[in-house]
Amino acid sequence: MGLDTIFATRIARMKASEIRELLKLLDRPGILSFAGGIPDPALFPSDAFAAAFADVLSGNKAGQALQYSVSEGYMPLRQWIVGQMAAIGVPCTVDNILITSGSQQALDYLGKLFLSPGDTALVGWPTYMGALGAFNAYEPVYDQLSVNGNRSPASYAEAAEAAGGRAKFAYLSADFANPTGETVSRAGRENLLDMAAALDIAVIEDAAYQALRYDGAPVPPVLALEIERCGGIEAARTIYCGSFSKTLSPGLRVGWVCAAKPVISQLVLMKQAADLHSATANQMAVAEVAVQCFDTHIERVRATYKARRDAMLTALTREMPEGVTWSRPEGGMFIWLTLPAALDGATLLARALEVHNLAFVPGRAFFPDGSGGNTIRLSFSCADAAMIDDGMARLGAVIREALA
Ligand code: PMP
């Protein structure tokens, strides 16, 4: 018997992404991949984690580390995060922090918290495809978020109403976004806050890459700018999603939400219902490593990725044919290429894999409306300068062939 006829309606929106399928091909030996948006494992602070896990699993700490714990998260970790948030302009208390299993879990919970079927989520065109994946389960409609102030709040409200619901939140990665690498200016963040206030919607600030700035002046988080306006986090509509995935380790699945207490309380109820709490031992180990060496470690991570970003920008300038343009990110892991309109990123990838043993991510999957066929995402986080030189030469060759 096929059970698929009785699956819930939300399942229709939960499709395997084209990219996940393509990434399965990347285990092939010799492949030169700029596809995965993942940290370089050589940079993991593995000795510090080995010592931290040995400590939390020894003596009287083991009982706590291996036991159930509170849904809000491990208190010393929340305290450390409060210090980090203060340093970036967000004064708050531990009651404003919930530990999540990666920031991905926060995106799922926020979709669950705000979206009834037919409600509108405002997202970038393109945006992080994992956010679309998380929100899709709650059956929203997407509208294109603009932070240039060139769209009136009324036009968003009318479109949401015409779609049968209400606009509920704007989601964005303000620093070094996945996939574009771009950063929203301070003026853009202020526009966003004006628009969110006029529409009375939440702002979901995805800060997954925020700590990875290599140059340029830091722009305050959207939440910090809002707190300047409204006086304190309890009056803020911005919900900040942080993560240790790009700084310490993605495999431990530790992230956090920083928001006004009523939002945190609802998310705690969700966490109780979904998974009770994030892994206790992992939270304890992350807290130890963060306290011990976060700042020195992150300097090393930044220096490594900065050199790789520079190598990729130099190689692109040398290798790309006329008509190809790309972003110049001040941090993060990604460079976003726009190809001549006649080219298609997915077709190019098929050819790159087949002929040049080269991989990248076609951009279309990052667009809620399936546009953006002539874009591709390159990740520089896991490749050294020699691989980048070789890879960009191969990419130039594939594009030239496609243009010929
Ligand atoms: N947001 C963005 C923009 C990301 O790129 C990612 C990971 N690729 C995540 C959130 C999720 O990260 P994690 O759950 O590991 O914190």
Short mmCIF file of C-alpha atoms and ligand atoms in Angstrom, two decimals:
data_model
loop_
_atom_site.label_atom_id
_atom_site.label_comp_id
_atom_site.label_asym_id
_atom_site.label_seq_id
_atom_site.Cartn_x
_atom_site.Cartn_y
_atom_site.Cartn_z
CA MET A 1 0.00 0.00 0.00
CA GLY A 2 1.28 3.47 -0.83
CA LEU A 3 0.92 5.87 2.05
CA ASP A 4 1.72 8.86 -0.14
CA THR A 5 -1.97 9.54 -0.78
CA ILE A 6 -2.48 10.37 2.89
CA PHE A 7 0.60 12.54 3.46
CA ALA A 8 -0.19 16.01 4.84
CA THR A 9 -0.54 18.87 2.35
CA ARG A 10 2.72 20.41 3.58
CA ILE A 11 4.65 17.49 2.09
CA ALA A 12 3.92 18.77 -1.41
CA ARG A 13 6.27 21.66 -0.65
CA MET A 14 9.08 19.52 0.79
CA LYS A 15 11.10 18.45 -2.23
CA ALA A 16 14.64 17.13 -2.41
CA SER A 17 16.71 20.05 -3.59
CA GLU A 18 18.37 19.84 -6.98
CA ILE A 19 21.59 20.74 -5.25
CA ARG A 20 21.51 18.01 -2.62
CA GLU A 21 21.09 15.54 -5.48
CA LEU A 22 24.00 17.02 -7.40
CA LEU A 23 26.19 17.10 -4.33
CA LYS A 24 25.92 13.33 -4.12
CA LEU A 25 28.08 13.20 -7.24
CA LEU A 26 30.86 15.06 -5.51
CA ASP A 27 32.38 12.06 -3.77
CA ARG A 28 34.01 11.22 -7.09
CA PRO A 29 37.80 11.11 -6.82
CA GLY A 30 39.66 14.08 -8.24
CA ILE A 31 36.67 16.40 -8.28
CA LEU A 32 37.55 20.02 -7.72
CA SER A 33 34.60 21.34 -5.77
CA PHE A 34 33.55 24.86 -4.92
CA ALA A 35 30.03 23.67 -4.18
CA GLY A 36 29.72 22.86 -0.49
CA GLY A 37 29.14 25.83 1.81
CA ILE A 38 31.00 24.14 4.62
CA PRO A 39 33.89 25.10 6.90
CA ASP A 40 37.35 23.65 6.22
CA PRO A 41 37.67 20.69 8.62
CA ALA A 42 41.40 21.43 8.93
CA LEU A 43 40.35 24.54 10.89
CA PHE A 44 38.24 22.78 13.49
CA PRO A 45 39.70 23.32 16.99
CA SER A 46 39.80 19.56 17.42
CA ASP A 47 42.43 19.46 20.19
CA ALA A 48 40.44 21.94 22.23
CA PHE A 49 37.29 19.88 21.69
CA ALA A 50 39.09 16.63 22.59
CA ALA A 51 40.16 18.20 25.88
CA ALA A 52 36.72 19.74 26.49
CA PHE A 53 34.88 16.47 25.86
CA ALA A 54 37.35 14.58 28.06
CA ASP A 55 36.66 17.10 30.78
CA VAL A 56 32.86 17.15 30.51
CA LEU A 57 32.74 13.34 30.39
CA SER A 58 34.95 12.89 33.44
CA GLY A 59 34.25 12.84 37.18
CA ASN A 60 31.20 14.62 38.46
CA LYS A 61 30.54 16.51 35.20
CA ALA A 62 29.72 13.27 33.34
CA GLY A 63 26.42 12.86 35.16
CA GLN A 64 25.30 16.25 33.92
CA ALA A 65 26.78 15.92 30.42
CA LEU A 66 25.02 12.62 29.74
CA GLN A 67 21.73 13.61 31.39
CA TYR A 68 18.60 15.38 30.13
CA SER A 69 18.82 19.12 30.61
CA VAL A 70 16.62 22.22 30.39
CA SER A 71 15.12 23.26 27.06
CA GLU A 72 16.51 26.81 27.30
CA GLY A 73 20.08 25.49 27.09
CA TYR A 74 23.22 25.12 29.21
CA MET A 75 23.49 28.18 31.44
CA PRO A 76 27.27 28.88 31.13
CA LEU A 77 26.93 28.78 27.34
CA ARG A 78 24.00 31.20 27.44
CA GLN A 79 26.06 33.46 29.71
CA TRP A 80 28.98 33.43 27.26
CA ILE A 81 26.60 34.28 24.41
CA VAL A 82 25.18 37.22 26.43
CA GLY A 83 28.73 38.62 26.52
CA GLN A 84 29.15 38.15 22.77
CA MET A 85 25.82 39.81 22.03
CA ALA A 86 26.74 42.78 24.24
CA ALA A 87 30.00 43.16 22.30
CA ILE A 88 28.06 43.57 19.03
CA GLY A 89 25.62 46.11 20.43
CA VAL A 90 22.89 43.84 21.76
CA PRO A 91 22.53 44.17 25.54
CA CYS A 92 20.43 41.26 26.81
CA THR A 93 20.17 38.66 29.58
CA VAL A 94 20.22 34.86 29.58
CA ASP A 95 16.41 34.98 29.45
CA ASN A 96 16.75 36.35 25.92
CA ILE A 97 18.82 33.36 24.76
CA LEU A 98 17.64 29.92 23.66
CA ILE A 99 20.17 27.31 22.56
CA THR A 100 19.06 25.51 19.39
CA SER A 101 20.39 22.55 17.43
CA GLY A 102 22.10 24.77 14.86
CA SER A 103 20.49 27.92 13.53
CA GLN A 104 18.62 25.70 11.07
CA GLN A 105 16.40 24.54 13.94
CA ALA A 106 15.69 28.16 14.80
CA LEU A 107 14.52 28.79 11.23
CA ASP A 108 12.17 25.81 11.44
CA TYR A 109 10.76 26.97 14.79
CA LEU A 110 10.31 30.52 13.55
CA GLY A 111 8.41 29.26 10.50
CA LYS A 112 6.25 27.23 12.87
CA LEU A 113 5.77 30.19 15.18
CA PHE A 114 4.67 32.72 12.59
CA LEU A 115 3.38 31.08 9.42
CA SER A 116 -0.14 29.82 8.90
CA PRO A 117 -0.71 28.36 5.41
CA GLY A 118 -0.99 31.20 2.90
CA ASP A 119 0.85 33.77 5.02
CA THR A 120 3.64 35.68 3.35
CA ALA A 121 7.34 35.50 4.18
CA LEU A 122 9.50 38.26 2.70
CA VAL A 123 12.83 36.87 1.54
CA GLY A 124 15.68 37.91 -0.71
CA TRP A 125 15.70 36.86 -4.35
CA PRO A 126 18.07 34.93 -4.00
CA THR A 127 18.12 33.74 -0.39
CA TYR A 128 19.50 30.86 1.70
CA MET A 129 17.80 27.80 0.27
CA GLY A 130 17.81 26.07 3.68
CA ALA A 131 15.58 28.84 4.99
CA LEU A 132 13.14 28.24 2.14
CA GLY A 133 13.30 24.54 2.97
CA ALA A 134 12.52 25.22 6.62
CA PHE A 135 9.69 27.67 5.92
CA ASN A 136 8.13 25.58 3.12
CA ALA A 137 6.75 23.08 5.64
CA TYR A 138 4.46 25.85 6.94
CA GLU A 139 3.04 26.49 3.46
CA PRO A 140 3.82 30.18 3.05
CA VAL A 141 3.77 32.43 0.02
CA TYR A 142 7.03 34.27 -0.71
CA ASP A 143 7.37 37.88 -1.70
CA GLN A 144 10.56 39.61 -2.73
CA LEU A 145 12.20 41.54 0.08
CA SER A 146 13.79 44.82 -0.94
CA VAL A 147 15.90 46.75 1.54
CA ASN A 148 16.41 49.71 -0.82
CA GLY A 149 13.22 51.37 0.32
CA ASN A 150 11.95 51.20 -3.27
CA ARG A 151 8.79 49.28 -2.38
CA SER A 152 6.06 50.68 -0.18
CA PRO A 153 4.83 48.76 2.88
CA ALA A 154 1.34 48.97 1.40
CA SER A 155 2.42 47.04 -1.68
CA TYR A 156 3.67 44.18 0.52
CA ALA A 157 0.48 44.20 2.59
CA GLU A 158 -1.74 44.19 -0.50
CA ALA A 159 0.18 41.35 -2.14
CA ALA A 160 0.00 39.29 1.08
CA GLU A 161 -3.73 39.87 1.37
CA ALA A 162 -4.28 38.96 -2.27
CA ALA A 163 -2.39 35.72 -1.60
CA GLY A 164 -4.89 34.90 1.16
CA GLY A 165 -2.87 35.69 4.28
CA ARG A 166 -0.79 38.34 6.00
CA ALA A 167 2.90 39.23 5.83
CA LYS A 168 4.52 37.79 8.97
CA PHE A 169 8.24 38.31 8.76
CA ALA A 170 11.18 39.45 6.67
CA TYR A 171 14.07 36.96 6.66
CA LEU A 172 17.58 37.97 5.73
CA SER A 173 21.22 37.20 6.22
CA ALA A 174 22.53 40.74 6.62
CA ASP A 175 26.25 39.89 6.62
CA PHE A 176 28.01 37.95 3.84
CA ALA A 177 24.82 36.23 2.77
CA ASN A 178 24.53 32.73 1.48
CA PRO A 179 24.54 32.62 -1.57
CA THR A 180 25.66 36.10 -2.68
CA GLY A 181 28.31 36.99 -0.09
CA GLU A 182 26.75 40.45 0.05
CA THR A 183 26.25 42.62 3.13
CA VAL A 184 23.26 44.90 3.70
CA SER A 185 24.35 48.49 4.38
CA ARG A 186 23.36 50.35 7.52
CA ALA A 187 20.86 52.36 5.47
CA GLY A 188 19.39 49.14 4.10
CA ARG A 189 18.98 47.79 7.64
CA GLU A 190 17.28 51.02 8.72
CA ASN A 191 14.93 50.78 5.72
CA LEU A 192 14.12 47.23 6.67
CA LEU A 193 13.27 48.27 10.23
CA ASP A 194 11.04 51.10 8.95
CA MET A 195 9.23 48.70 6.67
CA ALA A 196 8.87 46.01 9.38
CA ALA A 197 7.42 48.59 11.78
CA ALA A 198 4.98 49.88 9.16
CA LEU A 199 3.83 46.34 8.37
CA ASP A 200 4.01 45.21 12.01
CA ILE A 201 5.98 42.09 11.11
CA ALA A 202 8.98 40.33 12.65
CA VAL A 203 12.51 40.48 11.26
CA ILE A 204 14.49 37.24 11.27
CA GLU A 205 18.18 38.10 11.22
CA ASP A 206 20.23 35.07 10.20
CA ALA A 207 23.73 35.76 11.52
CA ALA A 208 25.32 32.44 10.52
CA TYR A 209 28.34 34.18 8.91
CA GLN A 210 28.49 37.38 10.95
CA ALA A 211 31.75 36.56 12.76
CA LEU A 212 33.55 35.95 9.46
CA ARG A 213 34.43 39.51 8.43
CA TYR A 214 37.80 39.88 6.63
CA ASP A 215 37.85 43.59 5.86
CA GLY A 216 35.66 46.69 5.72
CA ALA A 217 33.87 48.30 8.65
CA PRO A 218 31.42 46.12 10.59
CA VAL A 219 27.77 47.13 10.25
CA PRO A 220 25.77 46.78 13.48
CA PRO A 221 23.35 43.84 13.52
CA VAL A 222 19.76 44.69 12.62
CA LEU A 223 18.84 43.81 16.21
CA ALA A 224 21.41 46.30 17.56
CA LEU A 225 20.05 49.07 15.33
CA GLU A 226 16.53 48.31 16.43
CA ILE A 227 17.54 48.38 20.11
CA GLU A 228 19.03 51.85 19.52
CA ARG A 229 15.60 52.93 18.27
CA CYS A 230 13.32 51.20 20.73
CA GLY A 231 15.44 51.29 23.88
CA GLY A 232 15.79 47.60 24.69
CA ILE A 233 15.46 44.07 23.44
CA GLU A 234 12.03 43.57 25.01
CA ALA A 235 10.55 46.09 22.58
CA ALA A 236 12.40 44.64 19.55
CA ARG A 237 10.70 42.79 16.68
CA THR A 238 14.02 41.46 15.38
CA ILE A 239 14.89 37.85 16.16
CA TYR A 240 18.60 37.10 15.86
CA CYS A 241 19.73 33.57 14.94
CA GLY A 242 23.36 32.80 15.80
CA SER A 243 25.46 29.71 15.16
CA PHE A 244 28.73 28.06 16.13
CA SER A 245 28.71 26.12 12.87
CA LYS A 246 30.95 28.44 10.85
CA THR A 247 33.23 29.36 13.74
CA LEU A 248 33.81 26.24 15.87
CA SER A 249 32.02 23.20 14.43
CA PRO A 250 28.84 22.48 12.46
CA GLY A 251 28.75 18.81 13.46
CA LEU A 252 27.97 19.55 17.10
CA ARG A 253 24.77 21.35 16.04
CA VAL A 254 24.85 24.25 18.48
CA GLY A 255 23.26 27.60 17.65
CA TRP A 256 21.13 30.14 19.46
CA VAL A 257 18.25 32.58 19.21
CA CYS A 258 18.43 36.01 20.83
CA ALA A 259 15.07 37.78 21.08
CA ALA A 260 12.51 39.38 23.36
CA LYS A 261 11.39 37.08 26.20
CA PRO A 262 7.85 36.36 24.91
CA VAL A 263 9.36 35.04 21.66
CA ILE A 264 11.92 32.95 23.56
CA SER A 265 9.16 31.50 25.79
CA GLN A 266 7.20 30.32 22.75
CA LEU A 267 10.31 28.84 21.17
CA VAL A 268 11.11 27.02 24.43
CA LEU A 269 7.66 25.39 24.29
CA MET A 270 8.39 24.36 20.72
CA LYS A 271 11.74 22.91 21.69
CA GLN A 272 10.15 20.97 24.53
CA ALA A 273 7.70 19.46 22.06
CA ALA A 274 10.25 18.82 19.32
CA ASP A 275 13.48 17.54 20.89
CA LEU A 276 13.41 18.57 24.60
CA HIS A 277 16.84 20.20 24.38
CA SER A 278 20.03 20.31 22.32
CA ALA A 279 22.68 17.69 23.21
CA THR A 280 23.91 18.51 26.73
CA ALA A 281 27.48 17.27 26.26
CA ASN A 282 27.85 19.27 23.03
CA GLN A 283 26.64 22.46 24.68
CA MET A 284 29.05 21.94 27.59
CA ALA A 285 31.99 21.29 25.27
CA VAL A 286 31.17 24.30 23.09
CA ALA A 287 30.97 26.46 26.22
CA GLU A 288 34.42 25.30 27.37
CA VAL A 289 36.03 25.82 23.97
CA ALA A 290 34.34 29.18 23.47
CA VAL A 291 35.52 30.48 26.84
CA GLN A 292 39.04 29.15 26.28
CA CYS A 293 39.85 30.09 22.72
CA PHE A 294 37.00 31.57 20.66
CA ASP A 295 38.79 34.84 19.91
CA THR A 296 42.16 33.36 19.00
CA HIS A 297 40.52 30.60 17.00
CA ILE A 298 38.32 32.93 14.99
CA GLU A 299 41.33 35.06 14.06
CA ARG A 300 42.92 32.00 12.50
CA VAL A 301 39.73 31.11 10.65
CA ARG A 302 39.39 34.66 9.32
CA ALA A 303 43.01 34.84 8.14
CA THR A 304 42.68 31.54 6.27
CA TYR A 305 39.39 32.37 4.54
CA LYS A 306 40.49 35.91 3.73
CA ALA A 307 43.50 34.58 1.80
CA ARG A 308 41.21 32.17 -0.07
CA ARG A 309 38.69 34.87 -0.90
CA ASP A 310 41.53 37.05 -2.22
CA ALA A 311 42.91 34.18 -4.28
CA MET A 312 39.50 33.53 -5.80
CA LEU A 313 38.88 37.19 -6.65
CA THR A 314 42.30 37.43 -8.30
CA ALA A 315 41.76 34.21 -10.25
CA LEU A 316 38.29 35.31 -11.39
CA THR A 317 39.70 38.58 -12.72
CA ARG A 318 42.30 36.61 -14.66
CA GLU A 319 40.12 33.76 -15.93
CA MET A 320 36.57 35.00 -16.52
CA PRO A 321 35.51 35.93 -20.02
CA GLU A 322 33.81 39.23 -20.69
CA GLY A 323 30.15 39.36 -19.65
CA VAL A 324 30.65 37.50 -16.35
CA THR A 325 30.32 39.59 -13.17
CA TRP A 326 30.73 38.63 -9.52
CA SER A 327 30.26 39.86 -5.96
CA ARG A 328 33.18 41.07 -3.83
CA PRO A 329 32.29 39.86 -0.34
CA GLU A 330 33.88 41.35 2.77
CA GLY A 331 33.48 38.04 4.60
CA GLY A 332 31.74 34.68 4.68
CA MET A 333 32.38 31.81 2.28
CA PHE A 334 30.77 32.70 -1.04
CA ILE A 335 31.24 34.56 -4.30
CA TRP A 336 28.20 34.92 -6.56
CA LEU A 337 28.65 34.91 -10.31
CA THR A 338 26.24 36.30 -12.86
CA LEU A 339 26.77 34.80 -16.30
CA PRO A 340 25.62 36.17 -19.64
CA ALA A 341 21.82 35.79 -19.79
CA ALA A 342 21.93 33.01 -22.40
CA LEU A 343 23.83 30.64 -20.07
CA ASP A 344 22.25 28.32 -17.54
CA GLY A 345 24.09 27.42 -14.33
CA ALA A 346 22.67 23.90 -14.11
CA THR A 347 23.59 23.05 -17.71
CA LEU A 348 27.03 24.51 -17.08
CA LEU A 349 27.44 22.36 -13.98
CA ALA A 350 26.53 19.17 -15.84
CA ARG A 351 29.23 19.97 -18.40
CA ALA A 352 31.74 21.06 -15.74
CA LEU A 353 31.28 17.79 -13.86
CA GLU A 354 31.47 15.66 -16.97
CA VAL A 355 34.37 17.27 -18.78
CA HIS A 356 36.36 19.25 -16.23
CA ASN A 357 35.76 17.41 -12.93
CA LEU A 358 34.65 20.74 -11.52
CA ALA A 359 31.71 21.51 -9.23
CA PHE A 360 29.83 24.59 -8.05
CA VAL A 361 26.20 25.32 -7.21
CA PRO A 362 23.78 26.58 -9.87
CA GLY A 363 21.99 29.65 -8.53
CA ARG A 364 18.40 28.85 -9.44
CA ALA A 365 17.67 26.88 -6.25
CA PHE A 366 18.19 30.03 -4.19
CA PHE A 367 15.33 31.86 -5.92
CA PRO A 368 11.83 31.22 -4.56
CA ASP A 369 10.39 31.76 -8.05
CA GLY A 370 12.93 29.55 -9.85
CA SER A 371 14.50 32.48 -11.70
CA GLY A 372 18.23 33.24 -11.64
CA GLY A 373 19.15 30.52 -14.12
CA ASN A 374 22.26 32.44 -15.22
CA THR A 375 23.83 32.56 -11.75
CA ILE A 376 26.20 30.29 -9.85
CA ARG A 377 27.58 30.17 -6.31
CA LEU A 378 31.23 29.50 -5.63
CA SER A 379 32.51 28.67 -2.16
CA PHE A 380 36.14 29.42 -1.34
CA SER A 381 36.21 28.04 2.22
CA CYS A 382 37.66 24.60 1.51
CA ALA A 383 40.11 25.26 -1.31
CA ASP A 384 43.73 26.40 -1.11
CA ALA A 385 45.21 28.93 -3.53
CA ALA A 386 46.48 26.27 -5.98
CA MET A 387 43.06 24.59 -6.14
CA ILE A 388 41.41 27.95 -6.64
CA ASP A 389 43.76 28.86 -9.51
CA ASP A 390 43.18 25.50 -11.16
CA GLY A 391 39.41 25.59 -10.54
CA MET A 392 38.87 29.11 -11.87
CA ALA A 393 40.87 28.25 -15.01
CA ARG A 394 38.59 25.24 -15.54
CA LEU A 395 35.51 27.40 -14.88
CA GLY A 396 36.71 29.96 -17.41
CA ALA A 397 37.13 27.16 -19.95
CA VAL A 398 33.61 25.75 -19.35
CA ILE A 399 32.04 29.18 -19.69
CA ARG A 400 33.99 29.94 -22.88
CA GLU A 401 32.91 26.61 -24.35
CA ALA A 402 29.28 27.36 -23.49
CA LEU A 403 29.54 30.80 -25.07
CA ALA A 404 31.19 29.50 -28.24
N1 PMP B 1 21.82 30.15 7.72
C1 PMP B 1 22.64 30.21 6.68
C2 PMP B 1 22.67 31.47 5.86
C3 PMP B 1 23.47 29.12 6.35
O1 PMP B 1 24.26 29.20 5.28
C4 PMP B 1 23.41 27.96 7.15
C5 PMP B 1 24.27 26.75 6.88
N2 PMP B 1 24.64 26.50 5.60
C6 PMP B 1 22.53 27.95 8.23
C7 PMP B 1 21.77 29.06 8.50
C8 PMP B 1 22.36 26.76 9.11
O2 PMP B 1 23.48 26.53 9.86
P1 PMP B 1 23.50 25.73 11.22
O3 PMP B 1 22.18 25.05 11.40
O4 PMP B 1 24.60 24.76 11.07
O5 PMP B 1 23.73 26.76 12.27
#
